[in-house]
Each structure stands twice: as C-alpha cells, then as structure tokens.
CSV table of C-alpha atoms in Angstrom, one decimal:
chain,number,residue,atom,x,y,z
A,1,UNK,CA,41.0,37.9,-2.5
A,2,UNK,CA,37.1,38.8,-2.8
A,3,UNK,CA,35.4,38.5,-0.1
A,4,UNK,CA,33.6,34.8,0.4
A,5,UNK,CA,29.5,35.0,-0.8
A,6,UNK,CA,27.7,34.6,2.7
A,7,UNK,CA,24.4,34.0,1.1
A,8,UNK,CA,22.8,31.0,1.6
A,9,UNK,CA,22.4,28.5,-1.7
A,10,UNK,CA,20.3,25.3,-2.3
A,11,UNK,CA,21.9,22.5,-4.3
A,12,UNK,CA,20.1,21.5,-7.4
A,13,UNK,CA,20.8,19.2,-9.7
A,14,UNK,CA,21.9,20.0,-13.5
A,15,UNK,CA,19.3,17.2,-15.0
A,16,UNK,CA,16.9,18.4,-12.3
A,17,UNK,CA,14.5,20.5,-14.8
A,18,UNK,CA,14.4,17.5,-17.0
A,19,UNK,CA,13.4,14.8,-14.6
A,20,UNK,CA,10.8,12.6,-15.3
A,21,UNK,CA,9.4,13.8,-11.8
A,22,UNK,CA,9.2,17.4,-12.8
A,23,UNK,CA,8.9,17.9,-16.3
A,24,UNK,CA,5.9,17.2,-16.5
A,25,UNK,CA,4.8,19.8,-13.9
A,26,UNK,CA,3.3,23.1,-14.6
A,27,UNK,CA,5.0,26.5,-14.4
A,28,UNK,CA,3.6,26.6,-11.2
A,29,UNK,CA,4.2,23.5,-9.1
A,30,UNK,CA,7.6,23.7,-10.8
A,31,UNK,CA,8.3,27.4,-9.0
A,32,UNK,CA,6.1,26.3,-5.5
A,33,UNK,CA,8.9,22.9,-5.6
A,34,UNK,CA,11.9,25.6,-5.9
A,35,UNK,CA,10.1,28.0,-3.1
A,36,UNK,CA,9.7,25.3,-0.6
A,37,UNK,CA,13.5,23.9,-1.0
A,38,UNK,CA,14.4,27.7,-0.5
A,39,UNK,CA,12.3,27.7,2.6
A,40,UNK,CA,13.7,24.5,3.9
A,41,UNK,CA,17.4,25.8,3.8
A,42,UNK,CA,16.5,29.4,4.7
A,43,UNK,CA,14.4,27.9,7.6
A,44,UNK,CA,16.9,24.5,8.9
A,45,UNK,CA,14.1,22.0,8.7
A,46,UNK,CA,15.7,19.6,7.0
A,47,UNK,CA,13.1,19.2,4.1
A,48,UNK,CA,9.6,19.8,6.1
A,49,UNK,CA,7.1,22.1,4.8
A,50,UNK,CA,4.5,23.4,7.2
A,51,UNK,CA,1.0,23.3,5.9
A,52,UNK,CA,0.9,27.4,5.9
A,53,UNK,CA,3.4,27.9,3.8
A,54,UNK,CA,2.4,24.5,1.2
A,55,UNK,CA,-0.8,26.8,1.8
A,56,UNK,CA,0.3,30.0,0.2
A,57,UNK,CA,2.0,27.9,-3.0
A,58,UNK,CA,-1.6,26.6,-3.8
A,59,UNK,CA,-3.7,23.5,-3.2
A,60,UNK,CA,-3.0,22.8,-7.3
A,61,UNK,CA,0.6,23.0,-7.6
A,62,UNK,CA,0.5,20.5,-4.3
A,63,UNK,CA,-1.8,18.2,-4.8
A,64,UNK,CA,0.8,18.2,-8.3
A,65,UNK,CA,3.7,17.5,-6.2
A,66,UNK,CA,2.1,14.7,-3.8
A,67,UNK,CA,1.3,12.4,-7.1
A,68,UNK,CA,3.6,13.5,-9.9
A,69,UNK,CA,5.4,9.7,-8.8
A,70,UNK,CA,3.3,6.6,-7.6
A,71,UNK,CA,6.2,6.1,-5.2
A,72,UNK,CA,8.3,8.3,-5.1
A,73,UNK,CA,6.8,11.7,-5.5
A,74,UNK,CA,8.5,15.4,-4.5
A,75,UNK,CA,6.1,15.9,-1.7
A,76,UNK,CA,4.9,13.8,0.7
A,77,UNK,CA,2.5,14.5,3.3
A,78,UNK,CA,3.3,13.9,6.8
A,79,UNK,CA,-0.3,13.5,7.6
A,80,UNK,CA,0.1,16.1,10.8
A,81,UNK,CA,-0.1,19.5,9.0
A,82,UNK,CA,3.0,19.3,7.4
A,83,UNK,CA,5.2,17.9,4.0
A,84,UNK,CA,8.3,16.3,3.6
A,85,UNK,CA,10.4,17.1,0.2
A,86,UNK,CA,11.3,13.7,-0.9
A,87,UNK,CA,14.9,13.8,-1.2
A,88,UNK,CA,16.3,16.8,0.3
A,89,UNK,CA,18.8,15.9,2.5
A,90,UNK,CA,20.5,14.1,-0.1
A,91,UNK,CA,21.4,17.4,-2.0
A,92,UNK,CA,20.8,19.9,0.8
A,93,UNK,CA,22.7,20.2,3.8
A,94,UNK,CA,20.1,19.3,7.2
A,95,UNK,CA,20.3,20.6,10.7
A,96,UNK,CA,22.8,18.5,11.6
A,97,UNK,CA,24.8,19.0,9.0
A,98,UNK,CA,25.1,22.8,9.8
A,99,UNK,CA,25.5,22.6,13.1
A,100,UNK,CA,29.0,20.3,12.8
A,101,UNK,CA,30.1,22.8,10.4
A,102,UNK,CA,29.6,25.5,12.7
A,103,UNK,CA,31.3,23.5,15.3
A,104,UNK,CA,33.9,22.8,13.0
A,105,UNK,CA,34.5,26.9,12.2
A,106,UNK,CA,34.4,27.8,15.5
A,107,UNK,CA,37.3,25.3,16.7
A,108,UNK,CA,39.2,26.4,13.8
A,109,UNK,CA,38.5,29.9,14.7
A,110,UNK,CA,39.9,29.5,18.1
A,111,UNK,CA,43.0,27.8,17.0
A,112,UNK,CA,43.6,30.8,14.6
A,113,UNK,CA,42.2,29.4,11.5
A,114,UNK,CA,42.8,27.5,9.1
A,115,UNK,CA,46.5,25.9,10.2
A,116,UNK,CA,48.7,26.9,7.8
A,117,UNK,CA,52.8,27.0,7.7
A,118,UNK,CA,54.1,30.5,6.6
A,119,UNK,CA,57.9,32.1,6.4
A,120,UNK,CA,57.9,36.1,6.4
A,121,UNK,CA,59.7,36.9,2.7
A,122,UNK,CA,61.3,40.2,2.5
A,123,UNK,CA,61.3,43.0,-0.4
A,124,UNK,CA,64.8,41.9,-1.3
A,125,UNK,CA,64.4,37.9,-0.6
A,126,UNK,CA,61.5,38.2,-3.4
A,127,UNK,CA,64.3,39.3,-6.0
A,128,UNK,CA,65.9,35.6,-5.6
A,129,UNK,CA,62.5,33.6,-5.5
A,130,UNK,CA,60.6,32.7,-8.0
A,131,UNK,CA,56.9,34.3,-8.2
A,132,UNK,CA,55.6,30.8,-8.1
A,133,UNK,CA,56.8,30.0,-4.7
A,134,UNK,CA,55.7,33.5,-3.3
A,135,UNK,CA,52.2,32.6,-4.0
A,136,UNK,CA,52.8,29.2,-2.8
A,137,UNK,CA,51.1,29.9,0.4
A,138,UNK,CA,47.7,31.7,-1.4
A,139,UNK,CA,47.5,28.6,-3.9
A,140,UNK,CA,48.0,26.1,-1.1
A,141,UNK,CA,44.9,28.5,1.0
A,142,UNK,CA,42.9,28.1,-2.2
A,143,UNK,CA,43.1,24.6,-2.6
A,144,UNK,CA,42.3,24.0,1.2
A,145,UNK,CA,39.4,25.6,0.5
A,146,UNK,CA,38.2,23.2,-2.6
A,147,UNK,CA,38.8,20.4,-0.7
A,148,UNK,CA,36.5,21.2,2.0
A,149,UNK,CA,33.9,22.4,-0.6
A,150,UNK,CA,34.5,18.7,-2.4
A,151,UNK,CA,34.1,16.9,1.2
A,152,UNK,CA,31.1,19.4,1.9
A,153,UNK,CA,29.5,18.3,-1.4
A,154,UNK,CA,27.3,15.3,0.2
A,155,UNK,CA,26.0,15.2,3.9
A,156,UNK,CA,27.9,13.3,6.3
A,157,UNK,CA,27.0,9.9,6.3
A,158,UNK,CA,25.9,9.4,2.7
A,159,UNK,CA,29.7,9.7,1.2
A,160,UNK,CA,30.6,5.8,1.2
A,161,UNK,CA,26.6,4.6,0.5
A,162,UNK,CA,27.3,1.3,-1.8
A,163,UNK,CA,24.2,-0.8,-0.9
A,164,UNK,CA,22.1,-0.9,-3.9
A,165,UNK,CA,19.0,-2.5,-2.0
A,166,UNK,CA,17.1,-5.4,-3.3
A,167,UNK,CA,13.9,-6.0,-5.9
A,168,UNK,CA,10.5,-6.7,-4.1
A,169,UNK,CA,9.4,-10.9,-3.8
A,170,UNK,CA,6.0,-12.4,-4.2
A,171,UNK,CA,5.8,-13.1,-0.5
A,172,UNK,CA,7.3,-10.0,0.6
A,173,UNK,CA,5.4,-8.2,4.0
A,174,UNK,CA,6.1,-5.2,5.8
A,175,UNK,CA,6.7,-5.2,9.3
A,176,UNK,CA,3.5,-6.3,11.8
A,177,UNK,CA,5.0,-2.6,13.7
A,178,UNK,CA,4.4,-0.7,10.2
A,179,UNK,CA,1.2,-2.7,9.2
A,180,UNK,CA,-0.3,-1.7,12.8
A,181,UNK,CA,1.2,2.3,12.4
A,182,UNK,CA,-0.6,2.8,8.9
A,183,UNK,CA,-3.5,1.3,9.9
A,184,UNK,CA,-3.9,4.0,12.1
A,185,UNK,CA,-2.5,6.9,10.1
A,186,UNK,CA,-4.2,5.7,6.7
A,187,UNK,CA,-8.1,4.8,8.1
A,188,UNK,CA,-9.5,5.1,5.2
A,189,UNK,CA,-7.4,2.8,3.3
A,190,UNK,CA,-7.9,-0.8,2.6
A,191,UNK,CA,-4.5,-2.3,4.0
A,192,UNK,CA,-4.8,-5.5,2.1
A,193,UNK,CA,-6.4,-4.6,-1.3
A,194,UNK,CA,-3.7,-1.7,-1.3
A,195,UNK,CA,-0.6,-4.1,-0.3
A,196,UNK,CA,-1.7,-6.8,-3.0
A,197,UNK,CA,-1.7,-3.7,-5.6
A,198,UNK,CA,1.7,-2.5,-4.2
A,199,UNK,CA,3.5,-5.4,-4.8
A,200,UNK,CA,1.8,-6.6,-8.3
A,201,UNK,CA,3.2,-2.7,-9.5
A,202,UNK,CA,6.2,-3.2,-7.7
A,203,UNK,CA,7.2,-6.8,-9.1
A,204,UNK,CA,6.1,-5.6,-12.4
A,205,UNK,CA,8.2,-2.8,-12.6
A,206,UNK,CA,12.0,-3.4,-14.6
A,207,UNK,CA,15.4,-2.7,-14.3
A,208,UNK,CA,16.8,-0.2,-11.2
A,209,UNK,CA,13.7,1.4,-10.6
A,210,UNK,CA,12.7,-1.8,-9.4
A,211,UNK,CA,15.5,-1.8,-6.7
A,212,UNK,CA,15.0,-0.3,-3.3
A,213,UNK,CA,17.2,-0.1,-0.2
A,214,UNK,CA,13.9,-0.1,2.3
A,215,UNK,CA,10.6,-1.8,1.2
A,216,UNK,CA,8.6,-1.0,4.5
A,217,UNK,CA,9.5,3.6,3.9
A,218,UNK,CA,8.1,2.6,0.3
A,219,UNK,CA,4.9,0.6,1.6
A,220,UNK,CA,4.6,3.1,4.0
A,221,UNK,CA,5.0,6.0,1.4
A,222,UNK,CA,2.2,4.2,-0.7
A,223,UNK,CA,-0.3,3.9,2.0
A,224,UNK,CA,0.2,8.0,2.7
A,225,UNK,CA,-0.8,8.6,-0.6
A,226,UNK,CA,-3.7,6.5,-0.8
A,227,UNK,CA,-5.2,8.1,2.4
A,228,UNK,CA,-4.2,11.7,1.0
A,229,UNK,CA,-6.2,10.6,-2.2
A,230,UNK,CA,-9.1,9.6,-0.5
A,231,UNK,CA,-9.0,13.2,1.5
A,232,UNK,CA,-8.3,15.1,-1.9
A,233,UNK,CA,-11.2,13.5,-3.0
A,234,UNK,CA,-13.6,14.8,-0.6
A,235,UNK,CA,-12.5,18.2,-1.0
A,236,UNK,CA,-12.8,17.9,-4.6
A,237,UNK,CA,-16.0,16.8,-4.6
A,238,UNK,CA,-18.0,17.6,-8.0
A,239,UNK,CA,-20.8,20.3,-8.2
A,240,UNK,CA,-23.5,18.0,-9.0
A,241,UNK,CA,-22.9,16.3,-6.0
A,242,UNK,CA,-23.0,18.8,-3.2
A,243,UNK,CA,-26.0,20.3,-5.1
A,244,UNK,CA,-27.9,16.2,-3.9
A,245,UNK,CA,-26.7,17.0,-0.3
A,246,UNK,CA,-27.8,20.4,-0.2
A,247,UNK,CA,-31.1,18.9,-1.6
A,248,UNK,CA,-31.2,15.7,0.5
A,249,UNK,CA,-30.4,18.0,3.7
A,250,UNK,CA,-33.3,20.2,3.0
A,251,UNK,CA,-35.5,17.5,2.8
A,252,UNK,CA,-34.7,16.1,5.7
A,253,UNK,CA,-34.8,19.7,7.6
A,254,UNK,CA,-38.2,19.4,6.4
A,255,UNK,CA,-39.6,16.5,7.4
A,256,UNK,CA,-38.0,17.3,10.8
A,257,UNK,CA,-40.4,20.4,10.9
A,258,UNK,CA,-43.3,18.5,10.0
A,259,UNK,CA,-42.7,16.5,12.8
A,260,UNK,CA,-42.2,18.9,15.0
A,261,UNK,CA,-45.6,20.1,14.5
C-alpha cells in the first residue's frame, strides 16, 4: 500500500468558486480568501487572521472580503487587530478538532493500532483459499479507513445539527448584554438608526436566507461592519479633501504666528 499523504489539506467546497459570496470577487481577493484559509490550517487558529498577515494580501482584496455580504461576508473583523473567516470551522477542522484526533492516534498507537483480527495463512493453505478471502483482512483495513475519513468529514459537534433557526419579527431585540458590548466596540455607530435598518432588511428579505439560528451573532455581525465602514472611510478619504485640511491647518498655523507676535 502507498504510503498515506502527510501533507496538510483545506476543505473547499465544489460550488465554492461559484458562490454568490465569491464570484463576484477579483482575481485577487479571490487568491488572498484561499491564502488566509491555508494559513489558518497551516497555523491551528481556527479561522483567525492576524492583521499582519490580512496586511500582506492587501487593504483592497480585504476591504473586498469584509463587504462582499451585508451579513454574512468571508471576513469579518474582530475589531482587535485581527479577522475571522466566516465559516471555517464548518469545513475546516479547528484546534480542537485536531487535538482529539491526535489523542485518538496516540491511544490507538499504544494499543498497537488499529484493532484488527488476523489468522497467519501459509504458502500451501493459500492453494485451498480463495484470493478473495486472502485479501479479506487489507479490504476490511481499507474500509476502516473510509469510515474514519466519512466520520472525520464534519467537526465534532456539527454532525446531527437539525435546527433550522427562525425568521426575524417586527419587535425583535437583541440582548440589553449585546446592545451594551457593541456600543462599546462600534462608537461610531448609531445603535438605533442601524438596528431599525437591520431588521427592515432583514424582514424584507425571502425564503431561507431569511432564516437564522442566532439573531444577536447576526446584529452583532452588522454593527462590526458598520463601525469598520466608518473607519474605511476615513482612510479612504478623497484628495480634494485632505488638500482643505492641509489648507485649513495652514491657516490656522498662521494666525497662531501672528499671535504670537
């Protein structure tokens, strides 16, 4: 039997080129998405993205990934120097994950393996058997192995998920213990102009994508972007105005001289 791949994969999915997330990305936040999911199983870190390496990928192909979903989008910033890729640890395995299956080798290394029953055949008992039950023990080896693929497939804990959540009411509000934490981590925000606009596009929107399992993550989620909109703002402030603050500072240098004398 070749010997196993020890390299270490991400999980994508077939469809995941065409989603309506990322097809309508450029060439290059499509690659800086790949390159940070690489990182995050290369690195263990469960789907965070520290700002020097989001850095390195290029302010456009992030600011691309923070909004290419009004609530749902591939990146989300953490708003404490780091991202978080929406939706890895649903197709990736986490920390956690790899730790219990290292456990799991380990124990299985100690007991030898694998358990497995085996008989020792002879050269001459092979003349008697068929070739089918010779290789009984290698097939039987081979499909121990697909099954712990199959049951490696999703992380543990998301196998039996059947809750489908629940659409957004008119009177719906978040908790007073996530109203209070994005006050203080959005600032810049208006809470209640924002929450009023969050449920209008919420109540509006049909069919599943209308369905959620946890309203406060996704009013939380919305008031992350809004504050990161308001700081991509600044920095992408237009020509014409920085050229009136270089001017208005200037002037007021000035008249601060005059004063002086």
């Amino acid at each position: 039997m070749a010997e196993k791949d020890r390299r270490l994969f991400i999980r994508l999915d077939i469809d995941y080129p065409d989603h309506p997330k990322i097809v309508g990305l450029s060439d290059r936040a499509f690659r800086a998405h790949v390159e940070m999911m690489a990182y995050a199983r290369k690195y263990a870190t469960d789907g965070v993205i520290p700002n020097r390496v989001a850095n390195r990928l290029g302010y456009e192909s992030v600011s691309e990934l923070l909004q290419n979903d009004p609530e749902a989008p591939s990146l989300i910033d953490n708003g404490d120097g780091t991202y978080l890729l929406h939706g890895y640890a649903d197709m990736n395995e986490t920390r956690a994950d790899i730790e219990e299956r290292k456990a799991r080798n380990h124990a299985n290394g100690r007991r030898g393996g694998r358990p497995k029953k085996t008989q020792s055949v002879t050269e001459s008992d092979t003349q008697s058997v068929p070739q089918s039950q010779t290789h009984s023990g290698t097939q039987r080896k081979a499909e121990i192995e697909i099954e712990i693929e199959i049951d490696n497939s999703l992380p543990k804990g998301r196998e039996s998920t059947t809750s489908r959540g629940a659409r957004l009411s008119k009177d719906w509000m978040p908790s007073q213990e996530t109203i209070d934490k994005m006050r203080a981590d959005a600032p810049n925000v208006d809470v209640r102009a924002e929450h009023e606009a969050f449920v209008d596009y919420w109540i509006a929107l049909p069919g599943q994508k209308g369905v959620k399992k946890d309203w406060d993550a996704t009013w939380r989620n919305w008031m992350r972007r809004k504050q990161g909109d308001h700081a991509n703002k600044r920095t992408r402030q237009a020509p014409a105005e920085r050229a009136a603050q270089t001017t208005n500072l200037g002037r007021t240098l000035a008249t601060d001289l005059l004063e002086l004398e």
